[in-house]
JSON list of C-alpha atoms in Angstrom, two decimals:
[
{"chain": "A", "resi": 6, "resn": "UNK", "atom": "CA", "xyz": [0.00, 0.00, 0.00]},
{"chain": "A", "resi": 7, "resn": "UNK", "atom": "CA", "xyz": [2.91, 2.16, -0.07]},
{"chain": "A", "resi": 8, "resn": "UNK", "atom": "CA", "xyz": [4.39, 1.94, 2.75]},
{"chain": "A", "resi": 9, "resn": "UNK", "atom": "CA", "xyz": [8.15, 1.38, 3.47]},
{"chain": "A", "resi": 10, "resn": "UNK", "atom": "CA", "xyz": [7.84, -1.86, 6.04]},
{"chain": "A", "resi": 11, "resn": "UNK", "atom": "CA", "xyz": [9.96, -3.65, 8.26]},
{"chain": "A", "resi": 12, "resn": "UNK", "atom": "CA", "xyz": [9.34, -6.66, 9.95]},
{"chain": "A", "resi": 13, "resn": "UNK", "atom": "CA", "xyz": [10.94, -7.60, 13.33]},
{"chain": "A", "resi": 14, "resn": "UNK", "atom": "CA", "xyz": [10.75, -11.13, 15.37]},
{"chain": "A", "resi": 15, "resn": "UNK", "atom": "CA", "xyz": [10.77, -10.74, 19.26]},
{"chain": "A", "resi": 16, "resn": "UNK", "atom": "CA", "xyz": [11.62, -6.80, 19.00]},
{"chain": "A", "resi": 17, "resn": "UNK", "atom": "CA", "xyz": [13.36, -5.06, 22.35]},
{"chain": "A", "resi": 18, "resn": "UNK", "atom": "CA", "xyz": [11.49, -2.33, 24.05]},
{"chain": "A", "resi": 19, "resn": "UNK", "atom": "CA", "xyz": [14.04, 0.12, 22.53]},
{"chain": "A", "resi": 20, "resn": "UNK", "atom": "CA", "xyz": [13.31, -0.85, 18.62]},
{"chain": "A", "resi": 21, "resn": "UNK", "atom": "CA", "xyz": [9.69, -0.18, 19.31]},
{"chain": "A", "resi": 22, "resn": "UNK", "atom": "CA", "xyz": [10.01, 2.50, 21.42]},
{"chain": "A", "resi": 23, "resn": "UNK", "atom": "CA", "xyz": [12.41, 4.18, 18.22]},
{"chain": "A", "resi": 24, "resn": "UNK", "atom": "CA", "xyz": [9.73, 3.23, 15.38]},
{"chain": "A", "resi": 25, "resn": "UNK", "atom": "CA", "xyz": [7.01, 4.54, 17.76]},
{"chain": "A", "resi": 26, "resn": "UNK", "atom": "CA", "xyz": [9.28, 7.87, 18.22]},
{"chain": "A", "resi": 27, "resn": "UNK", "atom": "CA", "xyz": [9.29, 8.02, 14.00]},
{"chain": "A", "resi": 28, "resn": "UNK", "atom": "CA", "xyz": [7.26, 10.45, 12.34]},
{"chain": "A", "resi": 29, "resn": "UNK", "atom": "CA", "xyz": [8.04, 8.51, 9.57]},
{"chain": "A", "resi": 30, "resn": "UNK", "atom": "CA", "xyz": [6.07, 5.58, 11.14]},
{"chain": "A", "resi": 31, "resn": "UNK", "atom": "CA", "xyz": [2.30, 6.50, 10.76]},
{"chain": "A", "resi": 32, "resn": "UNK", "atom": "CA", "xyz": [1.17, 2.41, 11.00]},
{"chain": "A", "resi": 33, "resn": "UNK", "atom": "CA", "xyz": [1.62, -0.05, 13.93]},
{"chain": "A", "resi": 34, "resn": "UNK", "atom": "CA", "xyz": [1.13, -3.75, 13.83]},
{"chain": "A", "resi": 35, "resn": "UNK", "atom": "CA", "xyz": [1.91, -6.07, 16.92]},
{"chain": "A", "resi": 36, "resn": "UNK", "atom": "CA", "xyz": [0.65, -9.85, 17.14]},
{"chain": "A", "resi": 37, "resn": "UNK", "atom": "CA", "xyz": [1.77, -11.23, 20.28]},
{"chain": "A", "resi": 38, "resn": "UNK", "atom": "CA", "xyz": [0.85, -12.73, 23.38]},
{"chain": "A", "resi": 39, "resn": "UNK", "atom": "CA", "xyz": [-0.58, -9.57, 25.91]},
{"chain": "A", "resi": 40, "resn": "UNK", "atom": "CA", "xyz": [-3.20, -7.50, 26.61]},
{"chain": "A", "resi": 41, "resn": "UNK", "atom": "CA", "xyz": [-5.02, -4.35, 26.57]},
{"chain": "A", "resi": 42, "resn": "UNK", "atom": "CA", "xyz": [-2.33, -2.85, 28.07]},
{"chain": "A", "resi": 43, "resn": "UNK", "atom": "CA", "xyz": [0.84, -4.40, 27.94]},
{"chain": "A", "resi": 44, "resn": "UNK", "atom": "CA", "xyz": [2.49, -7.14, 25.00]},
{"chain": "A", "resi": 45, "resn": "UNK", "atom": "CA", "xyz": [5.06, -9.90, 25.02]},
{"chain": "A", "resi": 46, "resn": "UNK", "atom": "CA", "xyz": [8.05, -8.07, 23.05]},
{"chain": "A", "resi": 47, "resn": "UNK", "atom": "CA", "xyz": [11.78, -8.58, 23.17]},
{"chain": "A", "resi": 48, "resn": "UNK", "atom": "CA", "xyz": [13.44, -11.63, 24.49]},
{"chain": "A", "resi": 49, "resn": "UNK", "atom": "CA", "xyz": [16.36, -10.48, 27.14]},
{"chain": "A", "resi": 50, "resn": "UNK", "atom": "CA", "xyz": [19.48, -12.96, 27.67]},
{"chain": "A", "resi": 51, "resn": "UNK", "atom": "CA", "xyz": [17.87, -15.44, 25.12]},
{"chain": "A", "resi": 52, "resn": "UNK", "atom": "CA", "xyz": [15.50, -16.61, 28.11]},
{"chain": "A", "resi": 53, "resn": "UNK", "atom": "CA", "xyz": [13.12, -13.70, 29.64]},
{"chain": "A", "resi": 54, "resn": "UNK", "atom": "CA", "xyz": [10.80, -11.69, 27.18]},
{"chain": "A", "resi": 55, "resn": "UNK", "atom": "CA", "xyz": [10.38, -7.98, 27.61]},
{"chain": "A", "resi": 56, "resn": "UNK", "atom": "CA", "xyz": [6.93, -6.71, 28.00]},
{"chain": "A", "resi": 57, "resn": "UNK", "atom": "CA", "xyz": [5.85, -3.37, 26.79]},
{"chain": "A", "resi": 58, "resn": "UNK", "atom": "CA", "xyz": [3.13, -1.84, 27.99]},
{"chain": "A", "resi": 59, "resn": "UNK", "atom": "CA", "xyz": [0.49, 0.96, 27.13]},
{"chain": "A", "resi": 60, "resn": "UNK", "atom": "CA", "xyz": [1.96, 3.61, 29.72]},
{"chain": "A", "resi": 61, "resn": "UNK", "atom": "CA", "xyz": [5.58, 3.39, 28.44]},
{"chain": "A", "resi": 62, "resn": "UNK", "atom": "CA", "xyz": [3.93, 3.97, 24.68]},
{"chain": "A", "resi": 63, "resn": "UNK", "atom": "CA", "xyz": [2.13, 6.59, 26.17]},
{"chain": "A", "resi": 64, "resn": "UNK", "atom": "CA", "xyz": [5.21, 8.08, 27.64]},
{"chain": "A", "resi": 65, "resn": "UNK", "atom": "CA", "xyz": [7.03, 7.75, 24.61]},
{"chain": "A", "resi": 66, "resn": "UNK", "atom": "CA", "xyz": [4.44, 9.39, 22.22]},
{"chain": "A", "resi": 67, "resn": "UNK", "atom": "CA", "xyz": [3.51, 12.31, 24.44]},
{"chain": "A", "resi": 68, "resn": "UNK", "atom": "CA", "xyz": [5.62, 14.72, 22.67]},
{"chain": "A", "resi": 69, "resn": "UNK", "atom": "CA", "xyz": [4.64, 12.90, 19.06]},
{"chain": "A", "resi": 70, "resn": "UNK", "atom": "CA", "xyz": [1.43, 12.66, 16.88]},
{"chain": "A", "resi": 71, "resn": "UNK", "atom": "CA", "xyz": [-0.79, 10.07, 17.85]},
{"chain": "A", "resi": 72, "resn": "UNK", "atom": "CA", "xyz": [-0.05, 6.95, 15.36]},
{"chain": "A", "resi": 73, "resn": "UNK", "atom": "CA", "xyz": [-2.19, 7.04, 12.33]},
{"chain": "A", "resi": 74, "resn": "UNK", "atom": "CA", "xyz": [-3.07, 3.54, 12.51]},
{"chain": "A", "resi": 75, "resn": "UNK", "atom": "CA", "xyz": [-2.39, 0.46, 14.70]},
{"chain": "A", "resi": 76, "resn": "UNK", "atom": "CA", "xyz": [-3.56, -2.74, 14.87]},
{"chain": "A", "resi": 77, "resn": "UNK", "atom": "CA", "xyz": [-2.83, -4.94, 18.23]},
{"chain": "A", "resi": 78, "resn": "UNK", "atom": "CA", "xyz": [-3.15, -8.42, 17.38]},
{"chain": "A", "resi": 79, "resn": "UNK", "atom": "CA", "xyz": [-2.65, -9.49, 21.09]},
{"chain": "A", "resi": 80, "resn": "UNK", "atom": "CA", "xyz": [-5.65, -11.77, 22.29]},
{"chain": "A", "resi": 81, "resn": "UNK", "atom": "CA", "xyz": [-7.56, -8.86, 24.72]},
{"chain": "A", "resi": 82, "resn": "UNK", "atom": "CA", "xyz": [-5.40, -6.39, 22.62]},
{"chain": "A", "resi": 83, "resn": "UNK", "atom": "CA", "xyz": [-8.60, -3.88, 22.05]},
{"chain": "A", "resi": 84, "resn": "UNK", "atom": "CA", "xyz": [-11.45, -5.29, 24.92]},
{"chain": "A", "resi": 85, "resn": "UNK", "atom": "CA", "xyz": [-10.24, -1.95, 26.79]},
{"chain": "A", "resi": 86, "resn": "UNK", "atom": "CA", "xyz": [-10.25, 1.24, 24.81]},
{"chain": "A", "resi": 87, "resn": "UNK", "atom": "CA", "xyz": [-9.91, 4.18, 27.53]},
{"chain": "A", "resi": 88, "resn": "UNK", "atom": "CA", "xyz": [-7.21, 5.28, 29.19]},
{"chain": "A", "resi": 89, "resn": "UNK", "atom": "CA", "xyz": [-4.47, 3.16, 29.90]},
{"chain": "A", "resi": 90, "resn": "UNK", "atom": "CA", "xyz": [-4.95, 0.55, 26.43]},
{"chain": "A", "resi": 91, "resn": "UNK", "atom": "CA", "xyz": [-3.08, 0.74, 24.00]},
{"chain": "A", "resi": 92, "resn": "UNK", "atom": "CA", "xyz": [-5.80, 1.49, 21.71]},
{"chain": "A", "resi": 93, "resn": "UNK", "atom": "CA", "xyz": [-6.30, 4.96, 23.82]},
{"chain": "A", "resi": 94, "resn": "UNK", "atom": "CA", "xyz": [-2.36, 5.89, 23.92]},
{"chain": "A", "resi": 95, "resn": "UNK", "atom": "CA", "xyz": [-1.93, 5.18, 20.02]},
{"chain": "A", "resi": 96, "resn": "UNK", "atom": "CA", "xyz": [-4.49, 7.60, 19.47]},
{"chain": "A", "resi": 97, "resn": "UNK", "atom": "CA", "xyz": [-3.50, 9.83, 21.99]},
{"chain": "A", "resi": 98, "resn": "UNK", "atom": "CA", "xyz": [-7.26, 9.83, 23.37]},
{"chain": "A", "resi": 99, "resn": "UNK", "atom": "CA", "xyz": [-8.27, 11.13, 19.97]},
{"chain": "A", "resi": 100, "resn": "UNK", "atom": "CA", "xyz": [-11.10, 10.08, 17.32]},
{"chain": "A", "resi": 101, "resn": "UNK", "atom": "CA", "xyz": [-9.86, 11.81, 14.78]},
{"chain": "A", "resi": 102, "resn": "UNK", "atom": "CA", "xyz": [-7.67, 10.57, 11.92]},
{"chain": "A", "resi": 103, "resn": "UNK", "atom": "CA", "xyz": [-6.53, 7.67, 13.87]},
{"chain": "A", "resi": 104, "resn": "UNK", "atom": "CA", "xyz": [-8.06, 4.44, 14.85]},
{"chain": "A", "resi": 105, "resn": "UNK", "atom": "CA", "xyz": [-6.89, 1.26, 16.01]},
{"chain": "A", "resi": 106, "resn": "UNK", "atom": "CA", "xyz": [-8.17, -2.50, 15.17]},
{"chain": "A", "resi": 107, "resn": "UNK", "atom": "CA", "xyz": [-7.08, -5.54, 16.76]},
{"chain": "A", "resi": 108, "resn": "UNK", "atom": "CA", "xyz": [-7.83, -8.43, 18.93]},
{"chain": "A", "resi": 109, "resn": "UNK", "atom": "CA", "xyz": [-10.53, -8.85, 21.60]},
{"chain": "A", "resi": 110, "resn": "UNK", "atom": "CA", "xyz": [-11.25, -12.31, 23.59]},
{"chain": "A", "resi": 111, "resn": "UNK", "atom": "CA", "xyz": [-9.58, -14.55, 21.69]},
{"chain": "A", "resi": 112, "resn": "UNK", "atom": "CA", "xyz": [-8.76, -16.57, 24.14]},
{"chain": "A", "resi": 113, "resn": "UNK", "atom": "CA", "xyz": [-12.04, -17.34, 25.57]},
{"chain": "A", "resi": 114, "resn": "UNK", "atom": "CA", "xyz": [-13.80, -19.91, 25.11]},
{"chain": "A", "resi": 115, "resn": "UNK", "atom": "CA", "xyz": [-16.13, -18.32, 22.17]},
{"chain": "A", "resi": 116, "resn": "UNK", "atom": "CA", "xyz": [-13.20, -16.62, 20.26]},
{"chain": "A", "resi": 117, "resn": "UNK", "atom": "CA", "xyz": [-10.94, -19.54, 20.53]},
{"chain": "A", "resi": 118, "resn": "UNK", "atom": "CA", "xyz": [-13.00, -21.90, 19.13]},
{"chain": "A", "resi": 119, "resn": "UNK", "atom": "CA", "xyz": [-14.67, -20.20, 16.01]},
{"chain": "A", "resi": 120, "resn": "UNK", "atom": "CA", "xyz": [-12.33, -17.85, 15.33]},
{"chain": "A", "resi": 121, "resn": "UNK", "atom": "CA", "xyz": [-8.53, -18.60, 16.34]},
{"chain": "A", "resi": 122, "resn": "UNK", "atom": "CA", "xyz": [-8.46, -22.03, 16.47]},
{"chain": "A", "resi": 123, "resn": "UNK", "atom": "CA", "xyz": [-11.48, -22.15, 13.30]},
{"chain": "A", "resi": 124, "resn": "UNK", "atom": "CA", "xyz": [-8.40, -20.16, 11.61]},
{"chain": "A", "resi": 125, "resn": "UNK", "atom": "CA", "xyz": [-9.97, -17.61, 10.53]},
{"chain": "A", "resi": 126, "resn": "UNK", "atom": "CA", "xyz": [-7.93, -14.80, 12.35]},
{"chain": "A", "resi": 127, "resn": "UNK", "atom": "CA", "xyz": [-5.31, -14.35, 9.73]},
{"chain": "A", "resi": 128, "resn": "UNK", "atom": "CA", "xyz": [-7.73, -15.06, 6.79]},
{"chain": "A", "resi": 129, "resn": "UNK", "atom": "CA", "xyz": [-9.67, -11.97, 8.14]},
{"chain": "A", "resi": 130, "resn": "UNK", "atom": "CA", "xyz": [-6.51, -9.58, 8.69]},
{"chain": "A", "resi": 131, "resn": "UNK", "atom": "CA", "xyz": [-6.00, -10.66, 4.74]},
{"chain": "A", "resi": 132, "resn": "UNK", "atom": "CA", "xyz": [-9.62, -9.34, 4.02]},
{"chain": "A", "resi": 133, "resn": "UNK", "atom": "CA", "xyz": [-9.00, -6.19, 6.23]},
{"chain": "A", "resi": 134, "resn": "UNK", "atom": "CA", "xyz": [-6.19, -5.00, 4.65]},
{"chain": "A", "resi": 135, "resn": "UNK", "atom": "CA", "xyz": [-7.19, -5.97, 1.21]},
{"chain": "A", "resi": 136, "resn": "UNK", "atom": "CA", "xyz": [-10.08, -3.85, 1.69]},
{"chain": "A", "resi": 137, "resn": "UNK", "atom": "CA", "xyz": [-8.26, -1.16, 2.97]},
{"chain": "A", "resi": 138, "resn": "UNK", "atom": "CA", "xyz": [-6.31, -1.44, 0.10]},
{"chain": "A", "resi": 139, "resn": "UNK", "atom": "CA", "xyz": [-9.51, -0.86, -2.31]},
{"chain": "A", "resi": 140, "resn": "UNK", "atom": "CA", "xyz": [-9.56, 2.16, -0.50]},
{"chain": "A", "resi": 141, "resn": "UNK", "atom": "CA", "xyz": [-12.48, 1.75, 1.60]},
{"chain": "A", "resi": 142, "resn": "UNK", "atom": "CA", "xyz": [-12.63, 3.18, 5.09]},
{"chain": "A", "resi": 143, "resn": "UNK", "atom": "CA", "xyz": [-10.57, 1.38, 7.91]},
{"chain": "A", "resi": 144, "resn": "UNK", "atom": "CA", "xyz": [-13.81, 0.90, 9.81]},
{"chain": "A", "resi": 145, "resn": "UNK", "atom": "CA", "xyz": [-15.58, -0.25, 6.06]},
{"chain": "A", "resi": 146, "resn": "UNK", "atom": "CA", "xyz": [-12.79, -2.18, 5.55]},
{"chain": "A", "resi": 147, "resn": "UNK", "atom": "CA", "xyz": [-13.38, -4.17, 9.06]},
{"chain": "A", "resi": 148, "resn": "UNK", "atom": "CA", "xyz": [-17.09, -4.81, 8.52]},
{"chain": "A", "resi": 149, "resn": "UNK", "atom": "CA", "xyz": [-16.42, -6.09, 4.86]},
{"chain": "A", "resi": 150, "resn": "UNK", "atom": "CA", "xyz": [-13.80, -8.50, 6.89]},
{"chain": "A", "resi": 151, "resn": "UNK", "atom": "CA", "xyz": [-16.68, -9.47, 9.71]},
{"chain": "A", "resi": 152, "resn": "UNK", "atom": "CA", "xyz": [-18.69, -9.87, 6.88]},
{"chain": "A", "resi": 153, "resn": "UNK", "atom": "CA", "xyz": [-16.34, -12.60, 4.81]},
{"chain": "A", "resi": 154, "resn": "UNK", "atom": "CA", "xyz": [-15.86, -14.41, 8.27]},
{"chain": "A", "resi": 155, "resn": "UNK", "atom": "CA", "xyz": [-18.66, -13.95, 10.43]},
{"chain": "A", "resi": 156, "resn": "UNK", "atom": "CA", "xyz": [-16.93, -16.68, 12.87]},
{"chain": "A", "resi": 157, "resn": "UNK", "atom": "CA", "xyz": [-14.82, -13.82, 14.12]},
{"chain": "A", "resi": 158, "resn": "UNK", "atom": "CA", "xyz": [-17.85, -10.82, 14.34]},
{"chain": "A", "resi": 159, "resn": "UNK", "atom": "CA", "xyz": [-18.51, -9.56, 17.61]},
{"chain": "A", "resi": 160, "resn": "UNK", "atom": "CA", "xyz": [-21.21, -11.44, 19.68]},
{"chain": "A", "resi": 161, "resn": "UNK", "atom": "CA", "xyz": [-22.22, -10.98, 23.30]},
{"chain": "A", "resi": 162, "resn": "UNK", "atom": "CA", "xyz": [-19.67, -14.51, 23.66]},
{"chain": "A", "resi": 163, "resn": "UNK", "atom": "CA", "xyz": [-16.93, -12.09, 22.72]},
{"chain": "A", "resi": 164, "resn": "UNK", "atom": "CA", "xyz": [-15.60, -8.94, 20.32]},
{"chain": "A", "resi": 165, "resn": "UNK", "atom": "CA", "xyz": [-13.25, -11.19, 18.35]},
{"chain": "A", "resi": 166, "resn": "UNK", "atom": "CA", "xyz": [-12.41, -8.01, 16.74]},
{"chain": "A", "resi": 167, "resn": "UNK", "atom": "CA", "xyz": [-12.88, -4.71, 17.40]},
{"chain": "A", "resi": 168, "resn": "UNK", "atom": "CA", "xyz": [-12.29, -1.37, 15.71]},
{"chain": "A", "resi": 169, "resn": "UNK", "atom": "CA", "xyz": [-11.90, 2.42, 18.04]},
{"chain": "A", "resi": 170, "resn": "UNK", "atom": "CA", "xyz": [-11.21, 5.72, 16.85]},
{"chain": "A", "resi": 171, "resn": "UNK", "atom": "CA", "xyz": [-11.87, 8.00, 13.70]},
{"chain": "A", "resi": 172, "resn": "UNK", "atom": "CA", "xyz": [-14.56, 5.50, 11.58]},
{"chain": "A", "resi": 173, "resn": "UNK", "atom": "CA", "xyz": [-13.74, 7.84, 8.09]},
{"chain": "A", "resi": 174, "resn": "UNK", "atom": "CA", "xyz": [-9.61, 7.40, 8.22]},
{"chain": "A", "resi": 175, "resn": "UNK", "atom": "CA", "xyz": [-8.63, 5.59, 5.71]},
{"chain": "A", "resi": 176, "resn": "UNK", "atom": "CA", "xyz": [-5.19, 4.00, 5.51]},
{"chain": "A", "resi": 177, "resn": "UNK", "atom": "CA", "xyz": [-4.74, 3.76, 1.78]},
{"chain": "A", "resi": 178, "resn": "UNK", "atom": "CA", "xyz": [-3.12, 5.96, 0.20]},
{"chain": "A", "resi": 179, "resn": "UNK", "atom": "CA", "xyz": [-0.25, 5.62, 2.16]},
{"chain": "A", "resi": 180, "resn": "UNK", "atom": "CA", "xyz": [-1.19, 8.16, 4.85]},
{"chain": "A", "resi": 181, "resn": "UNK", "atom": "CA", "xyz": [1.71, 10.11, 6.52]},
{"chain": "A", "resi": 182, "resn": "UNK", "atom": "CA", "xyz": [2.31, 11.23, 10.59]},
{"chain": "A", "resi": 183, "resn": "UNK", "atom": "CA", "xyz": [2.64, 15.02, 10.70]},
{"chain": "A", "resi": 184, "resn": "UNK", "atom": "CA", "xyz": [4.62, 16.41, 13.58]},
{"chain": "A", "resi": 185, "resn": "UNK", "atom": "CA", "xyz": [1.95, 18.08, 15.96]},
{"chain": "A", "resi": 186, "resn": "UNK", "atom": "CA", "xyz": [2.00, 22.01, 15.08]},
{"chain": "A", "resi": 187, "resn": "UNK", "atom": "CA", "xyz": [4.12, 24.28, 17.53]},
{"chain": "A", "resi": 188, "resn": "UNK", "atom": "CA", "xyz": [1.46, 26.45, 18.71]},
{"chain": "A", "resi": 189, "resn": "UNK", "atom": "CA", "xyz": [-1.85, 25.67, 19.89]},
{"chain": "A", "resi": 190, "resn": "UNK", "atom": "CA", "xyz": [-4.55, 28.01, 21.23]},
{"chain": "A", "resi": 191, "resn": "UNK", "atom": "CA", "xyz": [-5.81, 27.75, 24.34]},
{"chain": "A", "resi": 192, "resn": "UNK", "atom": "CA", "xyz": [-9.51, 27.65, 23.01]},
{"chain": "A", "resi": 193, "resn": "UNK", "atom": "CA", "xyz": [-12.01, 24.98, 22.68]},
{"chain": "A", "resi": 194, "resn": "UNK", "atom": "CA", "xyz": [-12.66, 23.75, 19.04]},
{"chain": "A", "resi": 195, "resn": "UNK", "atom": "CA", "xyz": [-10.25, 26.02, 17.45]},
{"chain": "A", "resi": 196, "resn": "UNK", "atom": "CA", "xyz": [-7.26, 23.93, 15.93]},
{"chain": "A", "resi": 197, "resn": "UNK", "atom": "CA", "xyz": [-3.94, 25.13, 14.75]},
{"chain": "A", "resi": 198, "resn": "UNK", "atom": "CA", "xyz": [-3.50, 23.02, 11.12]},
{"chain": "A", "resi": 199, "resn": "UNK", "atom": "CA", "xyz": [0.01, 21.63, 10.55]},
{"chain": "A", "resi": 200, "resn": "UNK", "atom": "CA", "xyz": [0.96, 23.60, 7.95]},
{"chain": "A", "resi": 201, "resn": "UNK", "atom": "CA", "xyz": [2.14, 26.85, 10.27]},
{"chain": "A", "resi": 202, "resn": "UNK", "atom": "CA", "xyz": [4.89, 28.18, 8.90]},
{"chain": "A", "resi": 203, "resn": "UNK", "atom": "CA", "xyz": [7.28, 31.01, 10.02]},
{"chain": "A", "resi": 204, "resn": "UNK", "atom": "CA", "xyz": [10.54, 33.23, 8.66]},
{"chain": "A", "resi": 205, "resn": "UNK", "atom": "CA", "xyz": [12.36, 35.93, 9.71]},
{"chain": "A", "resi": 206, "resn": "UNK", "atom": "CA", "xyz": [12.12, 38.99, 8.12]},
{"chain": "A", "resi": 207, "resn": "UNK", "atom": "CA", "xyz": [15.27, 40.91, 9.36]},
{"chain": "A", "resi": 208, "resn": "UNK", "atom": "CA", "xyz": [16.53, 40.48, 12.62]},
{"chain": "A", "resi": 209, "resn": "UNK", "atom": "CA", "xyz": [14.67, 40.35, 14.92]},
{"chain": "A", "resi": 210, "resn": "UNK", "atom": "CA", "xyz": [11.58, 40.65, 13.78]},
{"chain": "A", "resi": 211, "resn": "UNK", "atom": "CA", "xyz": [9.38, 37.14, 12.86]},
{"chain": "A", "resi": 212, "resn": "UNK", "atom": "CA", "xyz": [6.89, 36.08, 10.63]},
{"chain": "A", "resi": 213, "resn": "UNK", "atom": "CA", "xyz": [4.26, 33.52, 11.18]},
{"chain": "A", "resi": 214, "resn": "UNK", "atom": "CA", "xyz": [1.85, 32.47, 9.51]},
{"chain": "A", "resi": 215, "resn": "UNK", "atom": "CA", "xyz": [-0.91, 29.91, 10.64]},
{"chain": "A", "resi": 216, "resn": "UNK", "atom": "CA", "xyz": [-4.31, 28.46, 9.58]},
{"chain": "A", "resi": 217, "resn": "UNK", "atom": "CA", "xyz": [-6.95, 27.88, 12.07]},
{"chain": "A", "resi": 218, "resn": "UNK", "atom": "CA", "xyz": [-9.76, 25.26, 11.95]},
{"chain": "A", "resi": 219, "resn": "UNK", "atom": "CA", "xyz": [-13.15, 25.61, 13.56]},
{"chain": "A", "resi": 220, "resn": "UNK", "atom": "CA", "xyz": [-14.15, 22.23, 14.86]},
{"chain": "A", "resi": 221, "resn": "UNK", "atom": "CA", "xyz": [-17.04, 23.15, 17.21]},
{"chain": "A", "resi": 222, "resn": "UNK", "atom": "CA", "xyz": [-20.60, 23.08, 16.18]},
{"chain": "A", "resi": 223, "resn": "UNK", "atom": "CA", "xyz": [-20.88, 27.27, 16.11]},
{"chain": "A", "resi": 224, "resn": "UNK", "atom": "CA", "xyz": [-19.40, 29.74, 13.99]},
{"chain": "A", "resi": 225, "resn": "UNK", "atom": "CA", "xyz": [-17.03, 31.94, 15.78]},
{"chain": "A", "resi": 226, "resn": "UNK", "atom": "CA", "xyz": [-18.76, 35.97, 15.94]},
{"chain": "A", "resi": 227, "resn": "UNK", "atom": "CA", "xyz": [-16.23, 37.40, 18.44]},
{"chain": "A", "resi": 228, "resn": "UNK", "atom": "CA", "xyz": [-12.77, 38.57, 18.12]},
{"chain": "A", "resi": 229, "resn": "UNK", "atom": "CA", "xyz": [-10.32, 35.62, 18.78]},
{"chain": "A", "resi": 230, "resn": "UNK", "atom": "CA", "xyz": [-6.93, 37.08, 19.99]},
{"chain": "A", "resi": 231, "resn": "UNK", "atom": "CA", "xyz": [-4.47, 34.64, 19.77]},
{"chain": "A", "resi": 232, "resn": "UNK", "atom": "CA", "xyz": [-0.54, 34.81, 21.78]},
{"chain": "A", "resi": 233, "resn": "UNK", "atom": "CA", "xyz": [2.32, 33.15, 21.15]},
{"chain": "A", "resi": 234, "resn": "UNK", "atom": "CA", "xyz": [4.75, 31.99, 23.43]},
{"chain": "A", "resi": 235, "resn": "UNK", "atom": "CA", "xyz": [8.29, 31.93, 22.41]}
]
């Protein structure tokens, strides 16, 4: 789908921690044994594996964009979605052009048997992605997937699979992770967009220039004064 891969077996904390840290790195994809908040990673000494967990992810993101996309193919990987889950720090809390899919229940009893074990689970990441590829909607993309293997659709035995944030991203084409812009306003629903830009003029006078978004449900009829902090 465009995107420059690579694929790592049993990586150490600090290789996901340093593709996590990449701006270049807009999609995550785990699969291995874990939770909602913390995953079997790197083995250590060739005999202990390393665990990371959602709070060091959110630790290392909080002065990054939230990822673009991730999918956590650990077996409760996505049964919690609030604060604390990986699916939550990914996104950085946010619905917005980021959303997670991944794994929920599958190892229960329910998920197990008609979905893991049924082997079904990669079959549907195949549909997923191929979907995506079509360039349907992430969220499209996962109920085309439920829809090809209904073994692994959510059921009051268990999620199976499970899909949280923004239900319009789509990952195809190849999307990109913008650094977060520099200045923010302190002001509900009014969003600084990425492209700020700024040059000097002569010394020592600056230049900035900056775009602002209304996200809230009202049009804006006062004066906004906005200050920057340098």
């Amino acid at each position: 789908m465009g995107y420059t891969t690579e694929s790592t077996k049993w990586p150490t904390e600090s290789k996901v921690k340093s593709h996590i840290q990449n701006t270049n790195t807009a999609v995550f994809y785990e699969l291995a044994h874990g939770g909602s908040s913390g995953f079997a990673s790197g083995c250590s000494g060739g005999k202990y594996y390393e665990t990371t967990t959602a709070s060091e992810v959110k630790s290392w993101i909080a002065s990054f964009p939230p990822m673009r996309f991730a999918f956590i193919g650990s077996c409760s990987g996505v049964c919690n979605t609030g604060p604390g889950s990986f699916s939550y720090e990914f996104r950085k809390g946010s619905s917005k052009d980021t959303a997670t899919v991944g794994y929920c229940g599958m190892s229960g009893a329910y998920c197990s048997k008609n979905c893991w074990h049924a082997g079904y689970t990669v079959k549907w990441q195949d549909a997923f992605f191929k979907y995506c590829y079509q360039g349907k909607t992430a969220y499209s993309a996962y109920l085309y997937a439920l829809a090809d293997y209904p073994a692994c659709a959510p059921t009051t035995q268990g999620w199976c699979m499970r899909f949280a944030g923004d239900s319009d991203l789509k990952i195809y084409p190849a999307l990109s992770r913008q650094q977060q812009p520099e200045f923010q306003p302190e002001l509900p629903d009014l969003r600084v967009l990425p492209k700020t830009i700024w040059d000097t003029i002569g010394s020592p006078r600056l230049r900035i220039h900056l775009w602002l978004k209304n996200e809230g449900h009202w049009p804006v009829r006062d004066l906004v004064t906005i200050d920057f902090l340098l």
